[in-house]
Amino acid sequence: MFAIMRFFTGMGLTHKNLLLFIGVEWADIAHRTIAGVIISFDWSFSTMILPGIAYLVNDWRPLVITVTAPLILPHFYLSKCASANNRQHNIRYIKPEVTFEYAIFKEEDRGDRKYSYLDLVRFRVAFTYYGNSLNISGFGLNLYLTQFIYGAIELPSKLVAYLCLDKLGRRYSQVGTLITTGEMSLLLSLDLWLPRTVIFVQGKGFLEASFTCVFLYNTELYPTVLQQNGLSYSSFVGRVGVSLAPLVSLHRSCSALWLPVQVSLRCSSAMF
């Protein structure tokens, strides 16, 4: 039953992400990057708040109810959006010519589909991001404090991502953050726990910057009418990487050097 509920949770999260990044187009072209970065702050703030809630609510069942109960509030607010935007009519009242033109566009596009290598980048970035995040208990520190630090480091990393995207562009920013993450991952074989933790947190920050870059870059690859399908497919590919991320911890017993090496290899493959 828990797995079934997680399935529906994944559907809801995917729709939420689609709406957020499609909403970036409401901003003008000059401010779309900063709008996307600001929207992505909700993930970081939630990651910082979650350890405090988990510390107060120890049992996982009440914890799940506590963190998901506020999600019912948007259901009531969304019903008021139509009247607030002076949109009183239902979608059935869309003009027939608009529906006809959209159907013709979809039919013409169906025979000329192109798939992007960015889908593989999304897979690798998601695989590495969640592989590092799920290794939170591997440093011997307080679990709640470490999770809070993981969320806090994402705030400056998103600002760095914005500056890089604004000055260097999408591709160079994506490659640069992946290279930096791979180099820091190679240093995780150090035996001292404090340097390892500092390096790991910094690598987590650059990996979050890479995730921000790939999200914003992904939205620009598809036209507006295809963004929902394109982003859904890319999100699906990324979630395949997420499902494989827990396998990273199974390799700890092989070698202390193997884990950072494979993280670097994944970053390198995503970069190329």
Short mmCIF file of C-alpha atoms in Angstrom, two decimals:
data_model
loop_
_atom_site.label_atom_id
_atom_site.label_comp_id
_atom_site.label_asym_id
_atom_site.label_seq_id
_atom_site.Cartn_x
_atom_site.Cartn_y
_atom_site.Cartn_z
CA MET A 1 0.00 0.00 0.00
CA PHE A 2 2.85 2.37 0.78
CA ALA A 3 4.37 1.75 -2.67
CA ILE A 4 1.01 2.43 -4.32
CA MET A 5 0.65 5.70 -2.44
CA ARG A 6 4.19 6.67 -3.43
CA PHE A 7 3.20 6.07 -7.04
CA PHE A 8 0.41 8.64 -6.80
CA THR A 9 2.74 10.97 -4.90
CA GLY A 10 5.20 10.77 -7.78
CA MET A 11 2.45 11.68 -10.22
CA GLY A 12 1.54 14.71 -8.15
CA LEU A 13 5.14 15.86 -7.83
CA THR A 14 5.70 15.52 -11.57
CA HIS A 15 2.63 17.62 -12.36
CA LYS A 16 3.72 20.20 -9.79
CA ASN A 17 7.18 20.47 -11.36
CA LEU A 18 5.70 20.79 -14.83
CA LEU A 19 3.42 23.62 -13.77
CA LEU A 20 6.20 25.45 -11.96
CA PHE A 21 8.64 25.45 -14.84
CA ILE A 22 6.00 26.12 -17.45
CA GLY A 23 5.05 29.09 -15.30
CA VAL A 24 8.55 30.49 -15.90
CA GLU A 25 7.28 31.61 -19.31
CA TRP A 26 5.07 34.16 -17.61
CA ALA A 27 8.22 36.18 -17.03
CA ASP A 28 9.92 38.05 -19.85
CA ILE A 29 12.96 36.49 -21.51
CA ALA A 30 15.44 38.64 -19.59
CA HIS A 31 14.14 37.44 -16.21
CA ARG A 32 13.23 33.81 -16.91
CA THR A 33 16.46 32.45 -15.49
CA ILE A 34 16.14 34.22 -12.15
CA ALA A 35 12.43 33.31 -12.05
CA GLY A 36 13.28 29.62 -12.48
CA VAL A 37 15.97 29.80 -9.79
CA ILE A 38 13.63 31.53 -7.33
CA ILE A 39 10.92 28.94 -7.97
CA SER A 40 13.39 26.14 -7.25
CA PHE A 41 14.08 27.59 -3.78
CA ASP A 42 10.99 25.79 -2.48
CA TRP A 43 12.84 22.47 -2.68
CA SER A 44 15.77 23.81 -0.67
CA PHE A 45 13.63 25.40 2.03
CA SER A 46 11.59 22.22 2.35
CA THR A 47 14.79 20.19 2.71
CA MET A 48 15.88 22.48 5.53
CA ILE A 49 12.53 22.33 7.33
CA LEU A 50 12.10 18.57 7.05
CA PRO A 51 14.81 17.61 9.62
CA GLY A 52 13.13 19.77 12.28
CA ILE A 53 9.75 18.16 11.64
CA ALA A 54 11.31 14.70 11.63
CA TYR A 55 13.06 15.46 14.93
CA LEU A 56 9.74 16.37 16.56
CA VAL A 57 7.70 13.60 14.91
CA ASN A 58 9.73 10.41 15.17
CA ASP A 59 7.29 7.80 13.90
CA TRP A 60 7.26 7.65 10.10
CA ARG A 61 3.47 7.33 9.77
CA PRO A 62 2.61 10.57 11.61
CA LEU A 63 5.59 12.17 9.87
CA VAL A 64 4.19 11.36 6.42
CA ILE A 65 0.78 12.70 7.44
CA THR A 66 2.34 15.86 8.90
CA VAL A 67 4.36 16.79 5.83
CA THR A 68 1.65 15.89 3.29
CA ALA A 69 -1.45 17.29 5.01
CA PRO A 70 -0.78 20.92 3.89
CA LEU A 71 -0.97 19.77 0.27
CA ILE A 72 -4.75 19.85 0.48
CA LEU A 73 -4.71 23.65 0.81
CA PRO A 74 -3.88 24.39 -2.87
CA HIS A 75 -7.00 22.44 -3.84
CA PHE A 76 -9.15 25.17 -2.35
CA TYR A 77 -7.04 28.05 -3.62
CA LEU A 78 -6.82 26.77 -7.19
CA SER A 79 -10.60 26.82 -7.46
CA LYS A 80 -10.46 30.59 -6.94
CA CYS A 81 -7.81 31.21 -9.60
CA ALA A 82 -10.30 31.24 -12.46
CA SER A 83 -12.44 33.97 -10.92
CA ALA A 84 -9.35 35.93 -9.88
CA ASN A 85 -8.10 35.87 -13.49
CA ASN A 86 -11.56 36.65 -14.93
CA ARG A 87 -11.78 33.21 -16.53
CA GLN A 88 -15.32 32.15 -15.80
CA HIS A 89 -15.80 29.82 -18.75
CA ASN A 90 -14.94 26.15 -18.92
CA ILE A 91 -12.42 24.66 -21.33
CA ARG A 92 -15.38 23.41 -23.39
CA TYR A 93 -15.88 26.97 -24.58
CA ILE A 94 -12.53 27.13 -26.37
CA LYS A 95 -13.04 28.18 -29.97
CA PRO A 96 -13.17 25.24 -32.42
CA GLU A 97 -10.50 26.72 -34.69
CA VAL A 98 -8.01 26.75 -31.80
CA THR A 99 -8.63 23.07 -31.12
CA PHE A 100 -8.36 22.28 -34.85
CA GLU A 101 -5.03 24.10 -35.24
CA TYR A 102 -3.62 22.33 -32.18
CA ALA A 103 -4.71 18.93 -33.56
CA ILE A 104 -3.02 19.65 -36.90
CA PHE A 105 0.18 20.71 -35.12
CA LYS A 106 0.23 17.51 -33.06
CA GLU A 107 -0.35 15.39 -36.18
CA GLU A 108 2.47 17.08 -38.09
CA ASP A 109 4.85 16.83 -35.18
CA ARG A 110 4.16 13.13 -34.60
CA GLY A 111 6.15 12.05 -37.65
CA ASP A 112 9.21 14.16 -36.86
CA ARG A 113 10.01 13.40 -33.25
CA LYS A 114 13.53 14.00 -32.06
CA TYR A 115 15.03 12.79 -28.82
CA SER A 116 17.73 14.73 -27.06
CA TYR A 117 20.92 13.52 -25.42
CA LEU A 118 19.88 15.77 -22.54
CA ASP A 119 17.60 12.93 -21.45
CA LEU A 120 20.71 10.88 -20.67
CA VAL A 121 22.21 13.87 -18.85
CA ARG A 122 19.04 14.10 -16.77
CA PHE A 123 19.40 10.40 -15.93
CA ARG A 124 23.02 10.78 -14.82
CA VAL A 125 22.47 13.98 -12.85
CA ALA A 126 19.47 12.54 -11.00
CA PHE A 127 21.34 9.29 -10.37
CA THR A 128 24.32 11.11 -8.89
CA TYR A 129 22.25 13.66 -6.95
CA TYR A 130 20.13 11.11 -5.13
CA GLY A 131 23.04 8.70 -4.78
CA ASN A 132 24.89 11.35 -2.79
CA SER A 133 21.80 12.45 -0.88
CA LEU A 134 20.98 8.90 0.22
CA ASN A 135 24.52 8.53 1.56
CA ILE A 136 23.69 10.98 4.35
CA SER A 137 24.35 8.45 7.13
CA GLY A 138 27.78 7.49 5.85
CA PHE A 139 29.73 10.21 7.68
CA GLY A 140 28.96 9.50 11.32
CA LEU A 141 27.41 12.91 11.99
CA ASN A 142 24.03 13.81 13.42
CA LEU A 143 21.43 12.77 10.86
CA TYR A 144 19.15 15.78 11.33
CA LEU A 145 21.98 18.32 11.31
CA THR A 146 23.52 16.81 8.19
CA GLN A 147 20.19 16.89 6.37
CA PHE A 148 19.74 20.55 7.33
CA ILE A 149 23.22 21.37 6.01
CA TYR A 150 22.40 19.54 2.79
CA GLY A 151 19.40 21.81 2.32
CA ALA A 152 21.22 24.98 3.36
CA ILE A 153 24.08 24.43 0.90
CA GLU A 154 21.57 24.39 -1.95
CA LEU A 155 20.67 28.07 -1.45
CA PRO A 156 24.09 29.53 -2.35
CA SER A 157 24.56 26.85 -5.00
CA LYS A 158 21.41 28.03 -6.77
CA LEU A 159 22.70 31.60 -6.69
CA VAL A 160 25.98 30.40 -8.18
CA ALA A 161 23.98 28.54 -10.82
CA TYR A 162 22.12 31.73 -11.69
CA LEU A 163 25.33 33.74 -12.08
CA CYS A 164 26.87 31.02 -14.23
CA LEU A 165 23.75 30.71 -16.37
CA ASP A 166 23.57 34.46 -16.81
CA LYS A 167 27.24 34.91 -17.72
CA LEU A 168 28.33 31.59 -19.26
CA GLY A 169 25.16 30.07 -20.67
CA ARG A 170 23.46 26.71 -20.13
CA ARG A 171 25.99 24.31 -21.61
CA TYR A 172 29.14 25.70 -20.03
CA SER A 173 27.41 25.97 -16.66
CA GLN A 174 26.21 22.38 -16.88
CA VAL A 175 29.63 21.07 -17.83
CA GLY A 176 31.42 23.17 -15.21
CA THR A 177 29.23 22.05 -12.32
CA LEU A 178 29.56 18.40 -13.35
CA ILE A 179 33.36 18.64 -13.61
CA THR A 180 33.60 20.25 -10.18
CA THR A 181 31.34 17.60 -8.65
CA GLY A 182 33.41 14.82 -10.18
CA GLU A 183 36.68 16.29 -8.91
CA MET A 184 35.32 16.64 -5.38
CA SER A 185 33.98 13.11 -5.48
CA LEU A 186 37.49 11.79 -6.08
CA LEU A 187 38.56 13.34 -2.77
CA LEU A 188 35.92 11.42 -0.80
CA SER A 189 38.35 8.55 -0.29
CA LEU A 190 40.07 10.55 2.47
CA ASP A 191 39.96 8.84 5.85
CA LEU A 192 39.43 11.96 7.97
CA TRP A 193 35.71 12.49 8.53
CA LEU A 194 35.80 16.30 8.73
CA PRO A 195 37.49 16.92 5.33
CA ARG A 196 35.26 14.26 3.79
CA THR A 197 32.13 15.94 5.13
CA VAL A 198 33.20 19.39 3.94
CA ILE A 199 34.06 18.09 0.48
CA PHE A 200 30.85 16.08 0.28
CA VAL A 201 28.69 19.06 1.21
CA GLN A 202 30.45 21.24 -1.36
CA GLY A 203 30.01 18.54 -3.98
CA LYS A 204 26.34 18.33 -3.06
CA GLY A 205 26.06 22.07 -3.63
CA PHE A 206 27.61 21.93 -7.10
CA LEU A 207 25.45 18.94 -7.93
CA GLU A 208 22.36 20.94 -6.97
CA ALA A 209 23.61 23.73 -9.24
CA SER A 210 23.91 21.14 -12.01
CA PHE A 211 20.35 20.00 -11.32
CA THR A 212 19.14 23.61 -11.58
CA CYS A 213 20.96 24.04 -14.89
CA VAL A 214 19.52 20.88 -16.43
CA PHE A 215 16.00 21.83 -15.34
CA LEU A 216 16.18 25.28 -16.90
CA TYR A 217 17.97 24.03 -20.00
CA ASN A 218 15.40 21.29 -20.43
CA THR A 219 12.50 23.72 -20.56
CA GLU A 220 14.10 25.57 -23.48
CA LEU A 221 14.42 22.48 -25.70
CA TYR A 222 10.70 22.04 -26.28
CA PRO A 223 8.13 24.44 -27.74
CA THR A 224 5.38 25.54 -25.39
CA VAL A 225 2.76 23.12 -26.73
CA LEU A 226 5.13 20.16 -26.26
CA GLN A 227 6.72 21.16 -22.98
CA GLN A 228 4.43 19.01 -20.86
CA ASN A 229 5.16 15.87 -22.87
CA GLY A 230 8.86 16.63 -23.17
CA LEU A 231 9.36 17.48 -19.52
CA SER A 232 7.32 14.44 -18.47
CA TYR A 233 9.53 12.17 -20.53
CA SER A 234 12.71 13.78 -19.21
CA SER A 235 11.37 13.52 -15.67
CA PHE A 236 10.64 9.83 -16.25
CA VAL A 237 14.20 9.22 -17.42
CA GLY A 238 15.52 11.08 -14.39
CA ARG A 239 13.36 9.02 -12.03
CA VAL A 240 14.81 5.84 -13.52
CA GLY A 241 18.18 7.13 -12.34
CA VAL A 242 16.67 7.93 -8.94
CA SER A 243 15.39 4.36 -8.60
CA LEU A 244 18.91 3.05 -9.26
CA ALA A 245 20.59 5.49 -6.87
CA PRO A 246 20.21 3.29 -3.73
CA LEU A 247 22.40 0.69 -5.42
CA VAL A 248 25.35 3.02 -4.85
CA SER A 249 25.44 2.14 -1.16
CA LEU A 250 25.78 -1.56 -2.00
CA HIS A 251 29.27 -0.92 -3.36
CA ARG A 252 30.70 0.35 -0.08
CA SER A 253 32.03 -3.08 0.81
CA CYS A 254 33.98 -3.38 -2.43
CA SER A 255 36.50 -0.60 -1.94
CA ALA A 256 36.74 2.76 -0.24
CA LEU A 257 37.86 4.27 -3.55
CA TRP A 258 35.17 2.67 -5.70
CA LEU A 259 32.30 4.90 -4.57
CA PRO A 260 33.94 8.28 -5.38
CA VAL A 261 35.35 6.88 -8.62
CA GLN A 262 31.96 5.79 -9.91
CA VAL A 263 30.43 9.14 -8.93
CA SER A 264 33.13 10.86 -10.98
CA LEU A 265 32.50 8.51 -13.89
CA ARG A 266 28.79 9.30 -13.85
CA CYS A 267 29.49 13.04 -13.85
CA SER A 268 31.94 12.59 -16.72
CA SER A 269 29.49 10.55 -18.79
CA ALA A 270 26.75 13.14 -18.22
CA MET A 271 29.16 15.90 -19.24
CA PHE A 272 30.03 14.24 -22.56
#
